[in-house]
CSV table of C-alpha atoms and ligand atoms in Angstrom, one decimal:
chain,number,residue,atom,x,y,z
A,348,MET,CA,69.0,50.4,216.3
A,349,SER,CA,65.7,50.9,214.4
A,350,ARG,CA,65.3,48.7,211.3
A,351,VAL,CA,64.1,51.6,209.3
A,352,ARG,CA,66.3,54.5,208.6
A,353,ARG,CA,64.0,57.5,208.8
A,354,ARG,CA,64.7,60.8,207.2
A,355,ALA,CA,65.4,62.4,210.5
A,356,ASP,CA,68.1,59.8,211.0
A,357,VAL,CA,69.7,60.5,207.6
A,358,GLU,CA,69.6,64.1,208.3
A,359,GLY,CA,71.3,63.5,211.7
A,360,GLU,CA,73.9,61.3,210.1
A,361,GLU,CA,74.7,64.1,207.6
A,362,SER,CA,75.6,66.5,210.3
A,363,GLU,CA,78.2,64.1,211.5
A,364,ARG,CA,79.4,62.8,208.0
A,365,LEU,CA,79.4,65.9,205.7
A,366,ALA,CA,81.9,68.8,205.4
A,367,PRO,CA,80.9,72.0,207.2
A,368,GLU,CA,80.5,73.7,203.9
A,369,ALA,CA,78.2,71.0,202.4
A,370,VAL,CA,74.4,71.6,202.0
A,371,LYS,CA,72.6,69.6,204.7
A,372,SER,CA,69.3,68.0,203.6
A,373,GLY,CA,67.6,69.1,206.7
A,374,GLU,CA,68.5,72.7,206.3
A,375,SER,CA,67.1,73.1,202.8
A,376,ARG,CA,65.7,76.5,201.9
A,377,GLY,CA,62.5,74.7,200.9
A,378,ARG,CA,60.3,74.6,197.8
A,379,VAL,CA,58.0,77.3,196.2
A,380,PHE,CA,54.9,75.4,197.3
A,381,GLU,CA,55.2,73.9,200.8
A,382,GLU,CA,55.0,70.2,201.1
A,383,THR,CA,55.1,67.6,203.9
A,384,GLU,CA,58.5,66.0,204.1
A,385,HIS,CA,58.8,62.4,203.2
A,386,ALA,CA,59.1,59.7,205.9
A,387,TYR,CA,62.5,58.4,204.8
A,388,ARG,CA,63.6,60.2,201.8
A,389,THR,CA,65.5,63.5,202.2
A,390,ALA,CA,64.5,66.6,200.2
A,391,PHE,CA,67.3,66.0,197.6
A,392,GLN,CA,66.5,62.4,197.2
A,393,ARG,CA,63.0,63.4,196.4
A,394,ASP,CA,64.2,66.1,193.9
A,395,ARG,CA,66.4,63.5,192.1
A,396,ASP,CA,63.5,61.1,192.0
A,397,ARG,CA,61.1,63.6,190.6
A,398,VAL,CA,63.6,64.4,187.8
A,399,VAL,CA,64.1,60.8,186.9
A,400,HIS,CA,60.3,60.2,186.7
A,401,SER,CA,59.7,63.2,184.5
A,402,ARG,CA,58.8,63.2,180.8
A,403,ALA,CA,61.5,65.5,180.0
A,404,PHE,CA,64.1,63.0,181.4
A,405,ARG,CA,62.7,60.1,179.3
A,406,ARG,CA,63.0,62.4,176.3
A,407,LEU,CA,66.8,62.9,176.7
A,408,GLU,CA,67.2,59.4,175.3
A,409,TYR,CA,66.3,60.6,171.8
A,410,LYS,CA,68.1,63.9,171.9
A,411,THR,CA,71.5,64.5,170.3
A,412,GLN,CA,74.6,64.9,172.3
A,413,VAL,CA,77.1,65.2,169.4
A,414,PHE,CA,75.8,62.4,167.0
A,415,ILE,CA,72.3,62.3,166.0
A,416,TYR,CA,70.6,59.1,167.3
A,417,HIS,CA,70.2,57.2,164.2
A,418,GLU,CA,74.0,57.4,163.4
A,419,GLY,CA,74.6,54.4,165.6
A,420,ASP,CA,73.4,52.6,168.8
A,421,HIS,CA,76.7,53.0,170.6
A,422,TYR,CA,77.0,56.7,170.7
A,423,ARG,CA,76.1,58.8,173.7
A,424,ASN,CA,72.7,60.7,173.7
A,425,ARG,CA,71.6,63.4,176.3
A,426,LEU,CA,70.4,60.5,178.6
A,427,THR,CA,73.6,58.5,178.7
A,428,HIS,CA,75.6,61.7,179.0
A,429,THR,CA,73.4,62.8,181.9
A,430,LEU,CA,73.8,59.3,183.6
A,431,GLU,CA,77.6,59.3,183.2
A,432,GLY,CA,77.8,62.9,184.6
A,433,SER,CA,75.7,62.1,187.5
A,434,GLN,CA,77.7,59.2,188.6
A,435,ILE,CA,81.0,61.2,188.4
A,436,ALA,CA,79.2,63.8,190.6
A,437,ARG,CA,78.4,61.3,193.1
A,438,THR,CA,82.0,60.1,193.3
A,439,ILE,CA,83.4,63.6,193.7
A,440,ALA,CA,80.7,64.7,196.2
A,441,ARG,CA,81.3,61.6,198.3
A,442,ALA,CA,85.0,62.0,198.3
A,443,LEU,CA,84.8,65.6,199.4
A,444,ARG,CA,82.1,64.8,202.1
A,445,LEU,CA,79.5,66.9,200.1
A,446,ASN,CA,75.8,66.1,199.7
A,447,GLU,CA,75.8,63.4,197.1
A,448,GLU,CA,72.0,63.4,196.4
A,449,LEU,CA,72.0,67.1,195.7
A,450,ALA,CA,75.0,67.0,193.3
A,451,GLU,CA,73.2,64.2,191.6
A,452,ALA,CA,69.9,65.7,191.4
A,453,VAL,CA,71.5,68.8,189.7
A,454,VAL,CA,73.4,66.8,187.2
A,455,LEU,CA,70.3,64.7,186.3
A,456,ALA,CA,68.3,67.8,185.7
A,457,HIS,CA,70.9,70.1,184.1
A,458,ASP,CA,70.3,69.1,180.5
A,459,LEU,CA,66.5,68.7,180.6
A,460,GLY,CA,66.2,71.9,178.7
A,461,HIS,CA,68.2,70.9,175.7
A,462,THR,CA,66.5,71.2,172.3
A,463,PRO,CA,66.6,68.6,169.7
A,464,PHE,CA,69.9,68.3,167.7
A,465,GLY,CA,72.0,69.7,170.5
A,466,HIS,CA,73.6,73.0,170.5
A,467,ALA,CA,72.7,73.7,167.0
A,468,GLY,CA,69.0,73.6,168.0
A,469,GLU,CA,69.7,75.8,171.0
A,470,ARG,CA,71.4,78.5,168.7
A,471,ALA,CA,68.5,78.2,166.2
A,472,LEU,CA,65.8,78.9,168.8
A,473,ASN,CA,67.9,81.7,170.4
A,474,GLU,CA,67.9,83.3,167.0
A,475,LEU,CA,64.2,82.8,166.4
A,476,LEU,CA,63.4,84.3,169.9
A,477,ARG,CA,65.8,87.2,169.6
A,478,GLY,CA,63.2,89.8,170.1
A,479,GLU,CA,61.5,87.7,172.8
A,480,GLY,CA,64.2,87.4,175.4
A,481,GLY,CA,66.2,84.7,173.5
A,482,PHE,CA,66.6,81.0,174.4
A,483,ASP,CA,69.2,79.1,176.4
A,484,HIS,CA,69.1,75.6,177.7
A,485,ASN,CA,69.7,76.4,181.3
A,486,ARG,CA,66.8,78.8,181.3
A,487,GLN,CA,64.8,76.0,179.6
A,488,SER,CA,65.8,73.4,182.1
A,489,LEU,CA,64.4,75.8,184.8
A,490,ARG,CA,61.2,76.3,182.8
A,491,ILE,CA,60.7,72.5,182.6
A,492,VAL,CA,61.1,71.9,186.4
A,493,ASP,CA,59.2,74.9,187.4
A,494,LEU,CA,56.3,75.1,184.8
A,495,LEU,CA,56.4,72.6,181.9
A,496,GLU,CA,56.2,69.3,183.8
A,497,GLU,CA,52.6,68.6,184.7
A,498,ARG,CA,52.3,65.8,187.4
A,499,TYR,CA,51.0,67.4,190.6
A,500,PRO,CA,47.8,68.7,191.6
A,501,GLY,CA,47.9,72.4,192.8
A,502,PHE,CA,51.0,73.4,191.0
A,503,ARG,CA,52.9,73.5,187.7
A,504,GLY,CA,56.3,71.9,187.5
A,505,LEU,CA,58.1,69.6,189.8
A,506,ASN,CA,58.4,71.9,192.8
A,507,LEU,CA,62.1,71.1,193.4
A,508,THR,CA,64.1,72.6,196.3
A,509,ASP,CA,65.8,75.9,195.9
A,510,GLU,CA,69.2,74.2,196.2
A,511,THR,CA,68.5,71.9,193.2
A,512,ARG,CA,67.1,75.0,191.2
A,513,GLU,CA,70.2,77.1,192.1
A,514,GLY,CA,72.3,74.4,190.5
A,515,ILE,CA,70.3,74.3,187.4
A,516,LEU,CA,70.5,78.0,187.0
A,517,LYS,CA,74.2,77.9,186.6
A,518,HIS,CA,75.0,81.3,185.4
A,519,GLY,CA,72.3,83.2,187.3
A,520,CYS,CA,69.0,84.5,186.1
A,521,SER,CA,69.0,87.5,183.8
A,522,TRP,CA,65.6,87.1,182.3
A,523,GLU,CA,62.1,87.1,183.5
A,524,HIS,CA,60.9,83.9,185.1
A,525,PRO,CA,57.3,83.5,186.1
A,526,VAL,CA,58.2,81.5,189.3
A,527,ARG,CA,60.1,82.8,192.3
A,528,VAL,CA,63.8,82.3,191.6
A,529,PRO,CA,66.1,81.1,194.5
A,530,GLU,CA,68.2,83.7,196.1
A,531,LEU,CA,71.6,83.6,194.5
A,532,GLY,CA,74.9,84.3,195.9
A,533,ARG,CA,78.2,85.0,194.2
A,534,GLN,CA,78.7,81.4,193.9
A,535,PRO,CA,76.4,78.4,194.0
A,536,SER,CA,76.9,75.8,196.6
A,537,LEU,CA,79.9,73.3,196.3
A,538,GLU,CA,77.5,70.6,195.1
A,539,ALA,CA,76.4,72.8,192.2
A,540,GLN,CA,80.0,73.5,191.4
A,541,VAL,CA,80.7,69.7,191.5
A,542,ALA,CA,77.8,69.2,189.2
A,543,ASP,CA,79.2,71.6,186.6
A,544,PHE,CA,82.7,69.9,186.6
A,545,SER,CA,81.1,66.5,186.4
A,546,ASP,CA,79.3,67.4,183.4
A,547,GLU,CA,82.4,68.6,181.7
A,548,ILE,CA,84.4,65.6,182.6
A,549,ALA,CA,81.6,63.4,181.3
A,550,TYR,CA,81.4,65.1,177.9
A,551,ILE,CA,85.1,65.5,177.4
A,552,ASN,CA,85.6,61.8,177.8
A,553,HIS,CA,82.6,60.5,176.0
A,554,ASP,CA,83.1,62.8,173.1
A,555,LEU,CA,86.7,61.5,172.8
A,556,ASP,CA,85.5,58.1,172.8
A,557,ASP,CA,82.6,58.6,170.4
A,558,GLY,CA,84.8,60.8,168.2
A,559,LEU,CA,87.4,58.1,168.0
A,560,ARG,CA,84.8,55.4,167.3
A,561,SER,CA,83.2,57.3,164.5
A,562,GLY,CA,86.5,58.0,162.8
A,563,LEU,CA,85.9,61.8,163.0
A,564,LEU,CA,88.9,62.0,165.5
A,565,ARG,CA,92.1,60.1,164.7
A,566,LEU,CA,94.6,58.8,167.2
A,567,ASP,CA,97.6,60.5,165.4
A,568,GLN,CA,95.8,63.9,165.9
A,569,LEU,CA,95.4,63.2,169.6
A,570,ALA,CA,99.1,62.3,170.0
A,571,GLU,CA,99.7,66.0,170.0
A,572,VAL,CA,97.4,66.7,172.8
A,573,SER,CA,99.7,66.3,176.0
A,574,LEU,CA,97.0,65.3,178.5
A,575,TRP,CA,95.7,62.4,176.2
A,576,ASP,CA,99.2,61.4,175.1
A,577,GLU,CA,100.6,61.1,178.6
A,578,THR,CA,97.6,59.3,179.9
A,579,ARG,CA,97.8,56.8,177.0
A,580,ARG,CA,101.4,56.1,177.5
A,581,GLY,CA,100.9,55.7,181.3
A,582,VAL,CA,98.2,53.0,180.5
A,583,GLU,CA,100.5,51.3,177.8
A,584,ASP,CA,103.4,51.1,180.4
A,585,ARG,CA,101.0,49.6,182.9
A,586,LEU,CA,99.1,47.1,180.7
A,587,GLY,CA,101.5,46.2,177.9
A,588,ASP,CA,100.0,45.1,174.7
A,589,VAL,CA,96.3,44.8,175.2
A,590,GLY,CA,95.0,45.8,171.7
A,591,GLU,CA,93.8,49.0,170.4
A,592,ARG,CA,90.2,48.7,171.6
A,593,VAL,CA,91.1,48.0,175.2
A,594,LEU,CA,93.9,50.6,175.2
A,595,ARG,CA,91.5,53.2,174.1
A,596,ALA,CA,88.9,52.3,176.6
A,597,GLN,CA,91.5,52.2,179.4
A,598,THR,CA,92.9,55.5,178.4
A,599,ILE,CA,89.5,57.0,178.8
A,600,VAL,CA,89.1,55.2,182.2
A,601,ALA,CA,92.5,56.7,183.3
A,602,LEU,CA,91.7,60.2,182.0
A,603,ILE,CA,88.3,60.3,184.0
A,604,ASP,CA,90.2,59.1,187.1
A,605,ARG,CA,92.9,61.6,186.6
A,606,LEU,CA,90.4,64.6,186.2
A,607,VAL,CA,88.4,63.5,189.1
A,608,THR,CA,91.4,62.8,191.4
A,609,ASP,CA,92.9,66.2,190.7
A,610,LEU,CA,89.6,67.9,191.1
A,611,VAL,CA,89.1,66.2,194.5
A,612,GLU,CA,92.6,66.8,195.8
A,613,SER,CA,92.9,70.4,194.5
A,614,THR,CA,89.4,71.4,195.9
A,615,ALA,CA,90.1,69.7,199.2
A,616,ALA,CA,93.4,71.7,199.4
A,617,ARG,CA,91.6,74.9,198.8
A,618,LEU,CA,88.9,74.3,201.4
A,619,GLU,CA,91.6,73.4,203.8
A,620,ALA,CA,93.4,76.7,203.1
A,621,THR,CA,90.3,78.7,203.3
A,622,PRO,CA,87.9,76.9,205.6
A,623,LEU,CA,84.6,78.8,205.1
A,624,GLY,CA,82.7,76.8,207.7
A,625,ASN,CA,79.2,76.9,206.1
A,626,VAL,CA,77.3,77.1,202.8
A,627,ASP,CA,76.5,80.7,203.2
A,628,ALA,CA,80.1,81.6,203.3
A,629,VAL,CA,80.7,79.4,200.1
A,630,ARG,CA,78.0,81.4,198.3
A,631,ALA,CA,79.4,84.8,199.5
A,632,HIS,CA,83.0,83.8,198.6
A,633,ARG,CA,84.7,85.8,195.8
A,634,GLU,CA,85.7,82.7,193.8
A,635,ARG,CA,84.6,79.1,193.1
A,636,LEU,CA,86.5,76.6,195.4
A,637,VAL,CA,85.9,73.6,193.4
A,638,GLY,CA,88.5,73.3,190.6
A,639,TYR,CA,91.6,71.7,189.3
A,640,GLY,CA,95.1,72.6,190.0
A,641,ALA,CA,96.8,75.1,187.7
A,642,GLU,CA,98.7,72.6,185.7
A,643,LEU,CA,95.8,70.2,184.9
A,644,ALA,CA,93.5,73.1,184.3
A,645,GLY,CA,95.8,74.2,181.5
A,646,ALA,CA,96.2,70.7,180.0
A,647,LYS,CA,92.4,70.2,180.2
A,648,GLY,CA,91.9,73.5,178.4
A,649,LYS,CA,94.1,72.4,175.5
A,650,LEU,CA,92.1,69.2,175.2
A,651,LYS,CA,88.8,71.1,175.1
A,652,ARG,CA,90.1,73.3,172.4
A,653,PHE,CA,91.2,70.2,170.4
A,654,LEU,CA,87.7,68.7,170.8
A,655,HIS,CA,86.2,72.0,169.7
A,656,GLU,CA,88.3,72.5,166.6
A,657,ASN,CA,88.3,68.8,165.5
A,658,LEU,CA,85.0,67.4,166.6
A,659,TYR,CA,82.5,70.0,167.3
A,660,LEU,CA,83.4,72.0,164.2
A,661,HIS,CA,84.0,68.8,162.0
A,662,PRO,CA,82.3,69.3,158.6
A,663,ARG,CA,80.0,66.2,159.2
A,664,VAL,CA,78.9,67.5,162.7
A,665,LYS,CA,78.5,71.0,161.3
A,666,ASN,CA,76.4,69.8,158.4
A,667,VAL,CA,73.9,68.2,160.8
A,668,SER,CA,74.0,71.4,162.8
A,669,GLU,CA,73.1,73.4,159.8
A,670,ARG,CA,70.3,71.3,158.6
A,671,ALA,CA,69.0,71.2,162.3
A,672,SER,CA,68.8,75.0,162.4
A,673,GLY,CA,66.8,74.9,159.1
A,674,ILE,CA,64.4,72.4,160.4
A,675,LEU,CA,63.6,74.2,163.6
A,676,GLY,CA,63.3,77.5,161.9
A,677,GLU,CA,60.8,76.1,159.4
A,678,LEU,CA,58.8,74.4,162.2
A,679,TYR,CA,58.6,77.6,164.1
A,680,ALA,CA,57.6,79.6,161.1
A,681,ALA,CA,54.8,77.0,160.3
A,682,TYR,CA,53.4,77.1,163.8
A,683,ARG,CA,53.6,81.0,164.0
A,684,GLU,CA,51.7,81.1,160.6
A,685,ASP,CA,49.1,78.5,161.6
A,686,PRO,CA,48.8,77.9,165.3
A,687,LYS,CA,46.2,75.3,164.8
A,688,LEU,CA,48.8,72.9,163.9
A,689,LEU,CA,49.8,72.9,167.4
A,690,PRO,CA,48.2,70.6,170.1
A,691,GLU,CA,45.6,72.4,172.0
A,692,ARG,CA,47.6,72.1,175.3
A,693,VAL,CA,50.3,74.3,173.6
A,694,ARG,CA,47.9,77.0,172.5
A,695,GLY,CA,46.5,76.9,176.0
A,696,HIS,CA,49.7,78.5,177.1
A,697,PHE,CA,49.6,81.3,174.7
A,698,GLU,CA,48.0,83.7,177.0
A,699,ALA,CA,50.2,83.2,180.0
A,700,ASP,CA,53.5,82.7,178.2
A,701,GLY,CA,53.1,84.6,174.9
A,702,GLU,CA,52.9,82.8,171.6
A,703,PRO,CA,56.5,82.7,170.7
A,704,ARG,CA,57.7,81.4,174.1
A,705,ALA,CA,55.0,78.7,174.2
A,706,ILE,CA,56.0,77.5,170.6
A,707,ALA,CA,59.7,77.4,171.6
A,708,ASP,CA,58.8,75.4,174.7
A,709,TYR,CA,56.9,72.9,172.5
A,710,ILE,CA,59.7,72.7,169.9
A,711,ALA,CA,62.5,72.6,172.6
A,712,GLY,CA,60.8,69.6,174.2
A,713,MET,CA,60.8,67.6,171.0
A,714,THR,CA,63.1,64.6,170.4
A,715,ASP,CA,65.2,64.6,167.2
A,716,ARG,CA,63.0,62.1,165.7
A,717,PHE,CA,59.8,63.9,166.5
A,718,ALA,CA,61.2,67.1,165.2
A,719,LEU,CA,62.1,65.5,161.9
A,720,GLN,CA,58.7,63.6,161.6
A,721,GLU,CA,56.8,66.9,162.4
A,722,HIS,CA,59.0,68.9,160.0
A,723,ALA,CA,58.2,66.3,157.3
A,724,ALA,CA,54.4,66.6,158.1
A,725,ARG,CA,54.4,70.3,158.2
A,726,THR,CA,56.4,71.2,155.2
A,727,ASP,CA,56.5,69.8,151.7
A,728,HIS,CA,60.2,68.8,151.8
A,729,PRO,CA,61.2,66.3,154.4
A,730,ASP,CA,64.8,66.7,155.4
A,731,PRO,CA,67.1,64.0,154.3
A,732,LEU,CA,68.1,63.4,157.9
A,733,LEU,CA,64.7,61.7,158.3
A,734,GLU,CA,66.0,58.9,155.9
A,735,GLY,CA,68.3,57.3,158.3
A,736,CYS,CA,65.6,57.7,161.1
A,737,HIS,CA,63.7,54.6,162.2
A,738,ALA,CA,61.5,54.2,165.1
A,739,PRO,CA,63.7,52.6,167.9
A,740,GLY,CA,62.7,49.0,168.5
B,2280,MG,MG1,75.6,68.5,179.9
């Protein structure tokens, strides 16, 4: 056996090891700009690494998930959310004999397009760009990997494979995109479907954890949510009196495990009942094959509704959201009024992308902290949110 495992070896192993419906690295539909393959990394390992080395990826650290970053050092931000999601995706993909690196690459890239201040920022930009085709974070993630990262000679963007871009697109592409969009079927690959569920499993659980830690959610409220309550009782029976802190952590661990296990088992059963044989048949199939069993799907739906009503719409979270919209709106107006406030690099994109889109790209790329500082510099009334904002050490 050779001491070095070359790409061709890994590709060969995949044909033995992966499910027939998995995407095989050696059969990728390729990149927009043709490149020589790497000596020992597969196409999707390369995609993953390109995402991790991008500027947009590093900025995720200072972008809000639910809690703005200066509210505390232990809350999730977009980066830790992304990392938790990507490792859940690897577990699920590996258990289902799917392409782990592809699922991982999709999750690592899936939130690159998020604006500062989470979904509030996204809604604000969508409103501002209403007459210009709107704004949504999936579209923005694709703009980042296809256009906005500048790292390579000869092309804009990261030149990722069609399979990773298919996963980033999520709900298809209903807008004008200046780069060739991968051919989309009725469904994306199983790896992209796994990526979607992994994102959801990650945020449900870490939002519960952060929600409880912050005091915005209370345990007595959660006692009425059956999925939480059952899981917590199961942990208590198994571990006895371990104290509230450990009990809460172990409930989250058990809940992630329960969601992942049900997803793996239910998906495997569906694939067993409907063997499609290859990835093209997965794309053409009338429904998604990755999913929970009916019972858990219902229980999870209730838990998500609980989070929505009690955490995402909590007055404290909403207050930050409203201020965030104001901040982004005023920044946008200031740049439109006087484009000289923008870096030359951004103005350089006016001709190709149009002024509103180029400004939105710039604002969307900002971290929370930078947006607050920029807002303070461009207007005469810094937002009080800036008060709690210190440069991280
Ligand atoms: Mg996400």
